[in-house]
Amino acid sequence: GGGSIAAYMGSLGVSLATMVANLSSHKRGWDNRWKEFSDWAAKGQAYKDTLLHLVDEDTIAFNKIMSALSLPKSTEEEKVNRTNAIQSATKYATEIPFRVMQTTFASMEVIKAMAEIGNPNSVSDAGVGALAARSAVMGAYLNVKINAAGLSDKTFAKTIIAEGAIIQEKTQQLEAEILLVVNGKI
């Protein structure tokens, strides 16, 4: 679903920055910068791996909700157990896209660095990476909000929605900064 795709878009965004780092590390005349760009590539790879893991975690979260919804509800005890299971699964399904938001926003450090210092012939790739990262954060935030709406713990729901709004705003600002650099080099 949308949460998994958001995580996947985040992985694609940072993958582009990682590609720019790898291309930069092998750019003719930049031999003395190989370690610098290799370090950025390793950092990007770590973010990508985490985001790909979150693709699967989002699917697991959805399946947990579906399993909880299918629990029996004939007796009062079964109803209580079912409600608790639904709430637990829904909380998890809210936390996973929030982690996607956090991880994708953090990964934009690699994207920004590659726009600023990477191979100028690949600067547009960093720009596309920023666009994908922004879309990932915004898509994940939609999932945070829709899942949080089903939580009985309104304090948790309100807090995670507010924190998500801050991450989304910071992401959009960072995307604008990156695109300014990218467009300035094209």
PDB file of N, CA and C in Angstrom, residues 95-178:
ATOM      1  N   GLU A  95       3.378   3.994  13.887  1.00  0.00           N
ATOM      2  CA  GLU A  95       4.802   4.187  14.165  1.00  0.00           C
ATOM      3  C   GLU A  95       5.690   3.882  12.955  1.00  0.00           C
ATOM      4  N   ILE A  96       5.323   2.907  12.158  1.00  0.00           N
ATOM      5  CA  ILE A  96       6.167   2.533  11.015  1.00  0.00           C
ATOM      6  C   ILE A  96       6.267   3.672   9.997  1.00  0.00           C
ATOM      7  N   PRO A  97       5.169   4.251   9.522  1.00  0.00           N
ATOM      8  CA  PRO A  97       5.343   5.363   8.583  1.00  0.00           C
ATOM      9  C   PRO A  97       6.017   6.578   9.229  1.00  0.00           C
ATOM     10  N   PHE A  98       5.851   6.736  10.534  1.00  0.00           N
ATOM     11  CA  PHE A  98       6.570   7.815  11.212  1.00  0.00           C
ATOM     12  C   PHE A  98       8.074   7.558  11.134  1.00  0.00           C
ATOM     13  N   ARG A  99       8.491   6.316  11.318  1.00  0.00           N
ATOM     14  CA  ARG A  99       9.909   5.968  11.164  1.00  0.00           C
ATOM     15  C   ARG A  99      10.385   6.204   9.732  1.00  0.00           C
ATOM     16  N   VAL A 100       9.494   5.954   8.769  1.00  0.00           N
ATOM     17  CA  VAL A 100       9.835   6.241   7.364  1.00  0.00           C
ATOM     18  C   VAL A 100      10.106   7.735   7.219  1.00  0.00           C
ATOM     19  N   MET A 101       9.246   8.552   7.820  1.00  0.00           N
ATOM     20  CA  MET A 101       9.437  10.001   7.758  1.00  0.00           C
ATOM     21  C   MET A 101      10.788  10.391   8.356  1.00  0.00           C
ATOM     22  N   GLN A 102      11.069   9.883   9.544  1.00  0.00           N
ATOM     23  CA  GLN A 102      12.317  10.227  10.233  1.00  0.00           C
ATOM     24  C   GLN A 102      13.538   9.798   9.427  1.00  0.00           C
ATOM     25  N   THR A 103      13.508   8.575   8.940  1.00  0.00           N
ATOM     26  CA  THR A 103      14.661   8.030   8.218  1.00  0.00           C
ATOM     27  C   THR A 103      14.868   8.743   6.893  1.00  0.00           C
ATOM     28  N   THR A 104      13.782   8.993   6.181  1.00  0.00           N
ATOM     29  CA  THR A 104      13.898   9.667   4.889  1.00  0.00           C
ATOM     30  C   THR A 104      14.418  11.086   5.076  1.00  0.00           C
ATOM     31  N   PHE A 105      13.870  11.804   6.064  1.00  0.00           N
ATOM     32  CA  PHE A 105      14.360  13.161   6.313  1.00  0.00           C
ATOM     33  C   PHE A 105      15.852  13.126   6.646  1.00  0.00           C
ATOM     34  N   ALA A 106      16.250  12.199   7.495  1.00  0.00           N
ATOM     35  CA  ALA A 106      17.670  12.090   7.851  1.00  0.00           C
ATOM     36  C   ALA A 106      18.527  11.787   6.622  1.00  0.00           C
ATOM     37  N   SER A 107      18.000  10.972   5.708  1.00  0.00           N
ATOM     38  CA  SER A 107      18.759  10.592   4.516  1.00  0.00           C
ATOM     39  C   SER A 107      19.006  11.771   3.581  1.00  0.00           C
ATOM     40  N   MET A 108      18.228  12.819   3.751  1.00  0.00           N
ATOM     41  CA  MET A 108      18.397  13.988   2.888  1.00  0.00           C
ATOM     42  C   MET A 108      19.730  14.697   3.125  1.00  0.00           C
ATOM     43  N   GLU A 109      20.421  14.370   4.225  1.00  0.00           N
ATOM     44  CA  GLU A 109      21.762  14.917   4.424  1.00  0.00           C
ATOM     45  C   GLU A 109      22.687  14.438   3.307  1.00  0.00           C
ATOM     46  N   VAL A 110      22.516  13.197   2.885  1.00  0.00           N
ATOM     47  CA  VAL A 110      23.335  12.647   1.805  1.00  0.00           C
ATOM     48  C   VAL A 110      22.951  13.314   0.484  1.00  0.00           C
ATOM     49  N   ILE A 111      21.657  13.464   0.268  1.00  0.00           N
ATOM     50  CA  ILE A 111      21.182  14.092  -0.968  1.00  0.00           C
ATOM     51  C   ILE A 111      21.710  15.522  -1.067  1.00  0.00           C
ATOM     52  N   LYS A 112      21.599  16.264   0.019  1.00  0.00           N
ATOM     53  CA  LYS A 112      22.065  17.657   0.017  1.00  0.00           C
ATOM     54  C   LYS A 112      23.573  17.728  -0.235  1.00  0.00           C
ATOM     55  N   ALA A 113      24.320  16.876   0.447  1.00  0.00           N
ATOM     56  CA  ALA A 113      25.773  16.882   0.260  1.00  0.00           C
ATOM     57  C   ALA A 113      26.140  16.589  -1.182  1.00  0.00           C
ATOM     58  N   MET A 114      25.443  15.650  -1.803  1.00  0.00           N
ATOM     59  CA  MET A 114      25.785  15.308  -3.183  1.00  0.00           C
ATOM     60  C   MET A 114      25.380  16.414  -4.157  1.00  0.00           C
ATOM     61  N   ALA A 115      24.332  17.142  -3.833  1.00  0.00           N
ATOM     62  CA  ALA A 115      23.977  18.299  -4.658  1.00  0.00           C
ATOM     63  C   ALA A 115      25.060  19.372  -4.543  1.00  0.00           C
ATOM     64  N   GLU A 116      25.592  19.536  -3.348  1.00  0.00           N
ATOM     65  CA  GLU A 116      26.568  20.597  -3.098  1.00  0.00           C
ATOM     66  C   GLU A 116      27.977  20.240  -3.548  1.00  0.00           C
ATOM     67  N   ILE A 117      28.418  19.021  -3.251  1.00  0.00           N
ATOM     68  CA  ILE A 117      29.837  18.695  -3.476  1.00  0.00           C
ATOM     69  C   ILE A 117      30.062  17.537  -4.447  1.00  0.00           C
ATOM     70  N   GLY A 118      28.981  16.887  -4.877  1.00  0.00           N
ATOM     71  CA  GLY A 118      29.135  15.729  -5.753  1.00  0.00           C
ATOM     72  C   GLY A 118      29.489  16.119  -7.175  1.00  0.00           C
ATOM     73  N   ASN A 119      29.690  15.113  -7.982  1.00  0.00           N
ATOM     74  CA  ASN A 119      30.001  15.303  -9.390  1.00  0.00           C
ATOM     75  C   ASN A 119      28.938  16.215 -10.019  1.00  0.00           C
ATOM     76  N   PRO A 120      29.340  17.376 -10.524  1.00  0.00           N
ATOM     77  CA  PRO A 120      28.355  18.312 -11.071  1.00  0.00           C
ATOM     78  C   PRO A 120      27.581  17.750 -12.267  1.00  0.00           C
ATOM     79  N   ASN A 121      28.144  16.763 -12.938  1.00  0.00           N
ATOM     80  CA  ASN A 121      27.438  16.140 -14.057  1.00  0.00           C
ATOM     81  C   ASN A 121      26.261  15.290 -13.595  1.00  0.00           C
ATOM     82  N   SER A 122      26.197  15.000 -12.282  1.00  0.00           N
ATOM     83  CA  SER A 122      25.121  14.180 -11.721  1.00  0.00           C
ATOM     84  C   SER A 122      24.226  14.973 -10.769  1.00  0.00           C
ATOM     85  N   VAL A 123      24.321  16.293 -10.804  1.00  0.00           N
ATOM     86  CA  VAL A 123      23.557  17.097  -9.862  1.00  0.00           C
ATOM     87  C   VAL A 123      22.046  16.921 -10.045  1.00  0.00           C
ATOM     88  N   SER A 124      21.602  16.671 -11.266  1.00  0.00           N
ATOM     89  CA  SER A 124      20.162  16.470 -11.476  1.00  0.00           C
ATOM     90  C   SER A 124      19.679  15.200 -10.773  1.00  0.00           C
ATOM     91  N   ASP A 125      20.551  14.215 -10.641  1.00  0.00           N
ATOM     92  CA  ASP A 125      20.185  12.991  -9.923  1.00  0.00           C
ATOM     93  C   ASP A 125      19.941  13.291  -8.447  1.00  0.00           C
ATOM     94  N   ALA A 126      20.758  14.163  -7.873  1.00  0.00           N
ATOM     95  CA  ALA A 126      20.529  14.585  -6.490  1.00  0.00           C
ATOM     96  C   ALA A 126      19.195  15.318  -6.389  1.00  0.00           C
ATOM     97  N   GLY A 127      18.867  16.112  -7.383  1.00  0.00           N
ATOM     98  CA  GLY A 127      17.584  16.816  -7.397  1.00  0.00           C
ATOM     99  C   GLY A 127      16.405  15.868  -7.430  1.00  0.00           C
ATOM    100  N   VAL A 128      16.485  14.856  -8.273  1.00  0.00           N
ATOM    101  CA  VAL A 128      15.412  13.858  -8.324  1.00  0.00           C
ATOM    102  C   VAL A 128      15.335  13.109  -6.997  1.00  0.00           C
ATOM    103  N   GLY A 129      16.489  12.861  -6.385  1.00  0.00           N
ATOM    104  CA  GLY A 129      16.515  12.227  -5.072  1.00  0.00           C
ATOM    105  C   GLY A 129      15.769  13.057  -4.039  1.00  0.00           C
ATOM    106  N   ALA A 130      15.953  14.378  -4.077  1.00  0.00           N
ATOM    107  CA  ALA A 130      15.252  15.266  -3.146  1.00  0.00           C
ATOM    108  C   ALA A 130      13.745  15.219  -3.387  1.00  0.00           C
ATOM    109  N   LEU A 131      13.350  15.199  -4.646  1.00  0.00           N
ATOM    110  CA  LEU A 131      11.918  15.117  -4.974  1.00  0.00           C
ATOM    111  C   LEU A 131      11.314  13.810  -4.462  1.00  0.00           C
ATOM    112  N   ALA A 132      12.031  12.714  -4.638  1.00  0.00           N
ATOM    113  CA  ALA A 132      11.542  11.415  -4.170  1.00  0.00           C
ATOM    114  C   ALA A 132      11.470  11.393  -2.644  1.00  0.00           C
ATOM    115  N   ALA A 133      12.467  11.964  -1.981  1.00  0.00           N
ATOM    116  CA  ALA A 133      12.477  11.985  -0.519  1.00  0.00           C
ATOM    117  C   ALA A 133      11.302  12.800   0.006  1.00  0.00           C
ATOM    118  N   ARG A 134      11.068  13.950  -0.576  1.00  0.00           N
ATOM    119  CA  ARG A 134       9.931  14.773  -0.152  1.00  0.00           C
ATOM    120  C   ARG A 134       8.616  14.019  -0.333  1.00  0.00           C
ATOM    121  N   SER A 135       8.455  13.368  -1.452  1.00  0.00           N
ATOM    122  CA  SER A 135       7.228  12.600  -1.689  1.00  0.00           C
ATOM    123  C   SER A 135       7.099  11.449  -0.700  1.00  0.00           C
ATOM    124  N   ALA A 136       8.210  10.840  -0.368  1.00  0.00           N
ATOM    125  CA  ALA A 136       8.188   9.743   0.616  1.00  0.00           C
ATOM    126  C   ALA A 136       7.718  10.248   1.972  1.00  0.00           C
ATOM    127  N   VAL A 137       8.261  11.370   2.406  1.00  0.00           N
ATOM    128  CA  VAL A 137       7.874  11.918   3.709  1.00  0.00           C
ATOM    129  C   VAL A 137       6.397  12.299   3.706  1.00  0.00           C
ATOM    130  N   MET A 138       5.962  12.958   2.657  1.00  0.00           N
ATOM    131  CA  MET A 138       4.564  13.388   2.597  1.00  0.00           C
ATOM    132  C   MET A 138       3.617  12.187   2.522  1.00  0.00           C
ATOM    133  N   GLY A 139       3.995  11.179   1.762  1.00  0.00           N
ATOM    134  CA  GLY A 139       3.174   9.973   1.678  1.00  0.00           C
ATOM    135  C   GLY A 139       3.117   9.230   2.999  1.00  0.00           C
ATOM    136  N   ALA A 140       4.248   9.120   3.656  1.00  0.00           N
ATOM    137  CA  ALA A 140       4.281   8.447   4.962  1.00  0.00           C
ATOM    138  C   ALA A 140       3.437   9.223   5.972  1.00  0.00           C
ATOM    139  N   TYR A 141       3.475  10.540   5.892  1.00  0.00           N
ATOM    140  CA  TYR A 141       2.693  11.356   6.824  1.00  0.00           C
ATOM    141  C   TYR A 141       1.191  11.132   6.646  1.00  0.00           C
ATOM    142  N   LEU A 142       0.760  10.951   5.420  1.00  0.00           N
ATOM    143  CA  LEU A 142      -0.653  10.617   5.194  1.00  0.00           C
ATOM    144  C   LEU A 142      -1.024   9.344   5.947  1.00  0.00           C
ATOM    145  N   ASN A 143      -0.128   8.366   5.926  1.00  0.00           N
ATOM    146  CA  ASN A 143      -0.382   7.109   6.627  1.00  0.00           C
ATOM    147  C   ASN A 143      -0.341   7.280   8.141  1.00  0.00           C
ATOM    148  N   VAL A 144       0.564   8.124   8.630  1.00  0.00           N
ATOM    149  CA  VAL A 144       0.596   8.420  10.068  1.00  0.00           C
ATOM    150  C   VAL A 144      -0.763   8.985  10.484  1.00  0.00           C
ATOM    151  N   LYS A 145      -1.235   9.959   9.737  1.00  0.00           N
ATOM    152  CA  LYS A 145      -2.487  10.635  10.110  1.00  0.00           C
ATOM    153  C   LYS A 145      -3.695   9.707  10.052  1.00  0.00           C
ATOM    154  N   ILE A 146      -3.799   8.910   9.001  1.00  0.00           N
ATOM    155  CA  ILE A 146      -4.980   8.050   8.880  1.00  0.00           C
ATOM    156  C   ILE A 146      -4.975   6.953   9.943  1.00  0.00           C
ATOM    157  N   ASN A 147      -3.800   6.420  10.251  1.00  0.00           N
ATOM    158  CA  ASN A 147      -3.731   5.377  11.268  1.00  0.00           C
ATOM    159  C   ASN A 147      -3.908   5.950  12.668  1.00  0.00           C
ATOM    160  N   ALA A 148      -3.328   7.115  12.916  1.00  0.00           N
ATOM    161  CA  ALA A 148      -3.464   7.743  14.233  1.00  0.00           C
ATOM    162  C   ALA A 148      -4.922   8.084  14.536  1.00  0.00           C
ATOM    163  N   ALA A 149      -5.705   8.353  13.504  1.00  0.00           N
ATOM    164  CA  ALA A 149      -7.121   8.690  13.703  1.00  0.00           C
ATOM    165  C   ALA A 149      -7.897   7.547  14.346  1.00  0.00           C
ATOM    166  N   GLY A 150      -7.412   6.321  14.174  1.00  0.00           N
ATOM    167  CA  GLY A 150      -8.094   5.162  14.741  1.00  0.00           C
ATOM    168  C   GLY A 150      -7.621   4.779  16.134  1.00  0.00           C
ATOM    169  N   LEU A 151      -6.742   5.574  16.718  1.00  0.00           N
ATOM    170  CA  LEU A 151      -6.204   5.244  18.042  1.00  0.00           C
ATOM    171  C   LEU A 151      -7.078   5.811  19.158  1.00  0.00           C
ATOM    172  N   SER A 152      -7.257   5.023  20.186  1.00  0.00           N
ATOM    173  CA  SER A 152      -7.986   5.517  21.362  1.00  0.00           C
ATOM    174  C   SER A 152      -7.065   6.355  22.250  1.00  0.00           C
ATOM    175  N   ASP A 153      -5.755   6.166  22.153  1.00  0.00           N
ATOM    176  CA  ASP A 153      -4.790   6.972  22.896  1.00  0.00           C
ATOM    177  C   ASP A 153      -4.610   8.294  22.142  1.00  0.00           C
ATOM    178  N   LYS A 154      -5.478   9.247  22.434  1.00  0.00           N
ATOM    179  CA  LYS A 154      -5.498  10.517  21.702  1.00  0.00           C
ATOM    180  C   LYS A 154      -4.258  11.364  21.972  1.00  0.00           C
ATOM    181  N   THR A 155      -3.655  11.199  23.153  1.00  0.00           N
ATOM    182  CA  THR A 155      -2.430  11.946  23.453  1.00  0.00           C
ATOM    183  C   THR A 155      -1.306  11.496  22.526  1.00  0.00           C
ATOM    184  N   PHE A 156      -1.141  10.173  22.402  1.00  0.00           N
ATOM    185  CA  PHE A 156      -0.124   9.635  21.489  1.00  0.00           C
ATOM    186  C   PHE A 156      -0.417  10.082  20.062  1.00  0.00           C
ATOM    187  N   ALA A 157      -1.676   9.962  19.651  1.00  0.00           N
ATOM    188  CA  ALA A 157      -2.061  10.323  18.281  1.00  0.00           C
ATOM    189  C   ALA A 157      -1.755  11.794  17.996  1.00  0.00           C
ATOM    190  N   LYS A 158      -2.132  12.653  18.906  1.00  0.00           N
ATOM    191  CA  LYS A 158      -1.908  14.094  18.720  1.00  0.00           C
ATOM    192  C   LYS A 158      -0.416  14.399  18.653  1.00  0.00           C
ATOM    193  N   THR A 159       0.368  13.753  19.509  1.00  0.00           N
ATOM    194  CA  THR A 159       1.811  13.992  19.548  1.00  0.00           C
ATOM    195  C   THR A 159       2.486  13.538  18.261  1.00  0.00           C
ATOM    196  N   ILE A 160       2.168  12.348  17.796  1.00  0.00           N
ATOM    197  CA  ILE A 160       2.849  11.831  16.602  1.00  0.00           C
ATOM    198  C   ILE A 160       2.432  12.613  15.351  1.00  0.00           C
ATOM    199  N   ILE A 161       1.187  13.068  15.316  1.00  0.00           N
ATOM    200  CA  ILE A 161       0.743  13.893  14.188  1.00  0.00           C
ATOM    201  C   ILE A 161       1.474  15.239  14.202  1.00  0.00           C
ATOM    202  N   ALA A 162       1.614  15.830  15.376  1.00  0.00           N
ATOM    203  CA  ALA A 162       2.320  17.116  15.488  1.00  0.00           C
ATOM    204  C   ALA A 162       3.795  16.963  15.115  1.00  0.00           C
ATOM    205  N   GLU A 163       4.434  15.896  15.593  1.00  0.00           N
ATOM    206  CA  GLU A 163       5.836  15.663  15.254  1.00  0.00           C
ATOM    207  C   GLU A 163       5.995  15.389  13.759  1.00  0.00           C
ATOM    208  N   GLY A 164       5.029  14.680  13.186  1.00  0.00           N
ATOM    209  CA  GLY A 164       5.061  14.418  11.750  1.00  0.00           C
ATOM    210  C   GLY A 164       4.934  15.703  10.943  1.00  0.00           C
ATOM    211  N   ALA A 165       4.089  16.616  11.398  1.00  0.00           N
ATOM    212  CA  ALA A 165       3.925  17.893  10.700  1.00  0.00           C
ATOM    213  C   ALA A 165       5.237  18.671  10.674  1.00  0.00           C
ATOM    214  N   ILE A 166       5.974  18.613  11.771  1.00  0.00           N
ATOM    215  CA  ILE A 166       7.266  19.305  11.836  1.00  0.00           C
ATOM    216  C   ILE A 166       8.254  18.677  10.847  1.00  0.00           C
ATOM    217  N   ILE A 167       8.301  17.349  10.824  1.00  0.00           N
ATOM    218  CA  ILE A 167       9.211  16.666   9.889  1.00  0.00           C
ATOM    219  C   ILE A 167       8.829  16.992   8.452  1.00  0.00           C
ATOM    220  N   GLN A 168       7.537  16.990   8.164  1.00  0.00           N
ATOM    221  CA  GLN A 168       7.106  17.303   6.796  1.00  0.00           C
ATOM    222  C   GLN A 168       7.522  18.722   6.411  1.00  0.00           C
ATOM    223  N   GLU A 169       7.334  19.669   7.305  1.00  0.00           N
ATOM    224  CA  GLU A 169       7.710  21.058   7.015  1.00  0.00           C
ATOM    225  C   GLU A 169       9.216  21.185   6.801  1.00  0.00           C
ATOM    226  N   LYS A 170      10.003  20.559   7.671  1.00  0.00           N
ATOM    227  CA  LYS A 170      11.467  20.609   7.530  1.00  0.00           C
ATOM    228  C   LYS A 170      11.915  19.950   6.228  1.00  0.00           C
ATOM    229  N   THR A 171      11.234  18.876   5.857  1.00  0.00           N
ATOM    230  CA  THR A 171      11.565  18.181   4.612  1.00  0.00           C
ATOM    231  C   THR A 171      11.315  19.078   3.411  1.00  0.00           C
ATOM    232  N   GLN A 172      10.184  19.754   3.407  1.00  0.00           N
ATOM    233  CA  GLN A 172       9.865  20.634   2.287  1.00  0.00           C
ATOM    234  C   GLN A 172      10.859  21.791   2.201  1.00  0.00           C
ATOM    235  N   GLN A 173      11.279  22.309   3.347  1.00  0.00           N
ATOM    236  CA  GLN A 173      12.277  23.379   3.354  1.00  0.00           C
ATOM    237  C   GLN A 173      13.616  22.879   2.821  1.00  0.00           C
ATOM    238  N   LEU A 174      14.013  21.685   3.262  1.00  0.00           N
ATOM    239  CA  LEU A 174      15.282  21.117   2.816  1.00  0.00           C
ATOM    240  C   LEU A 174      15.240  20.794   1.329  1.00  0.00           C
ATOM    241  N   GLU A 175      14.107  20.284   0.867  1.00  0.00           N
ATOM    242  CA  GLU A 175      13.961  20.021  -0.569  1.00  0.00           C
ATOM    243  C   GLU A 175      14.161  21.307  -1.353  1.00  0.00           C
ATOM    244  N   ALA A 176      13.558  22.407  -0.905  1.00  0.00           N
ATOM    245  CA  ALA A 176      13.693  23.689  -1.593  1.00  0.00           C
ATOM    246  C   ALA A 176      15.159  24.136  -1.626  1.00  0.00           C
ATOM    247  N   GLU A 177      15.876  23.955  -0.516  1.00  0.00           N
ATOM    248  CA  GLU A 177      17.297  24.313  -0.463  1.00  0.00           C
ATOM    249  C   GLU A 177      18.104  23.483  -1.453  1.00  0.00           C
ATOM    250  N   ILE A 178      17.821  22.183  -1.491  1.00  0.00           N
ATOM    251  CA  ILE A 178      18.547  21.289  -2.403  1.00  0.00           C
ATOM    252  C   ILE A 178      18.266  21.669  -3.849  1.00  0.00           C
TER     253      ILE A 178
END
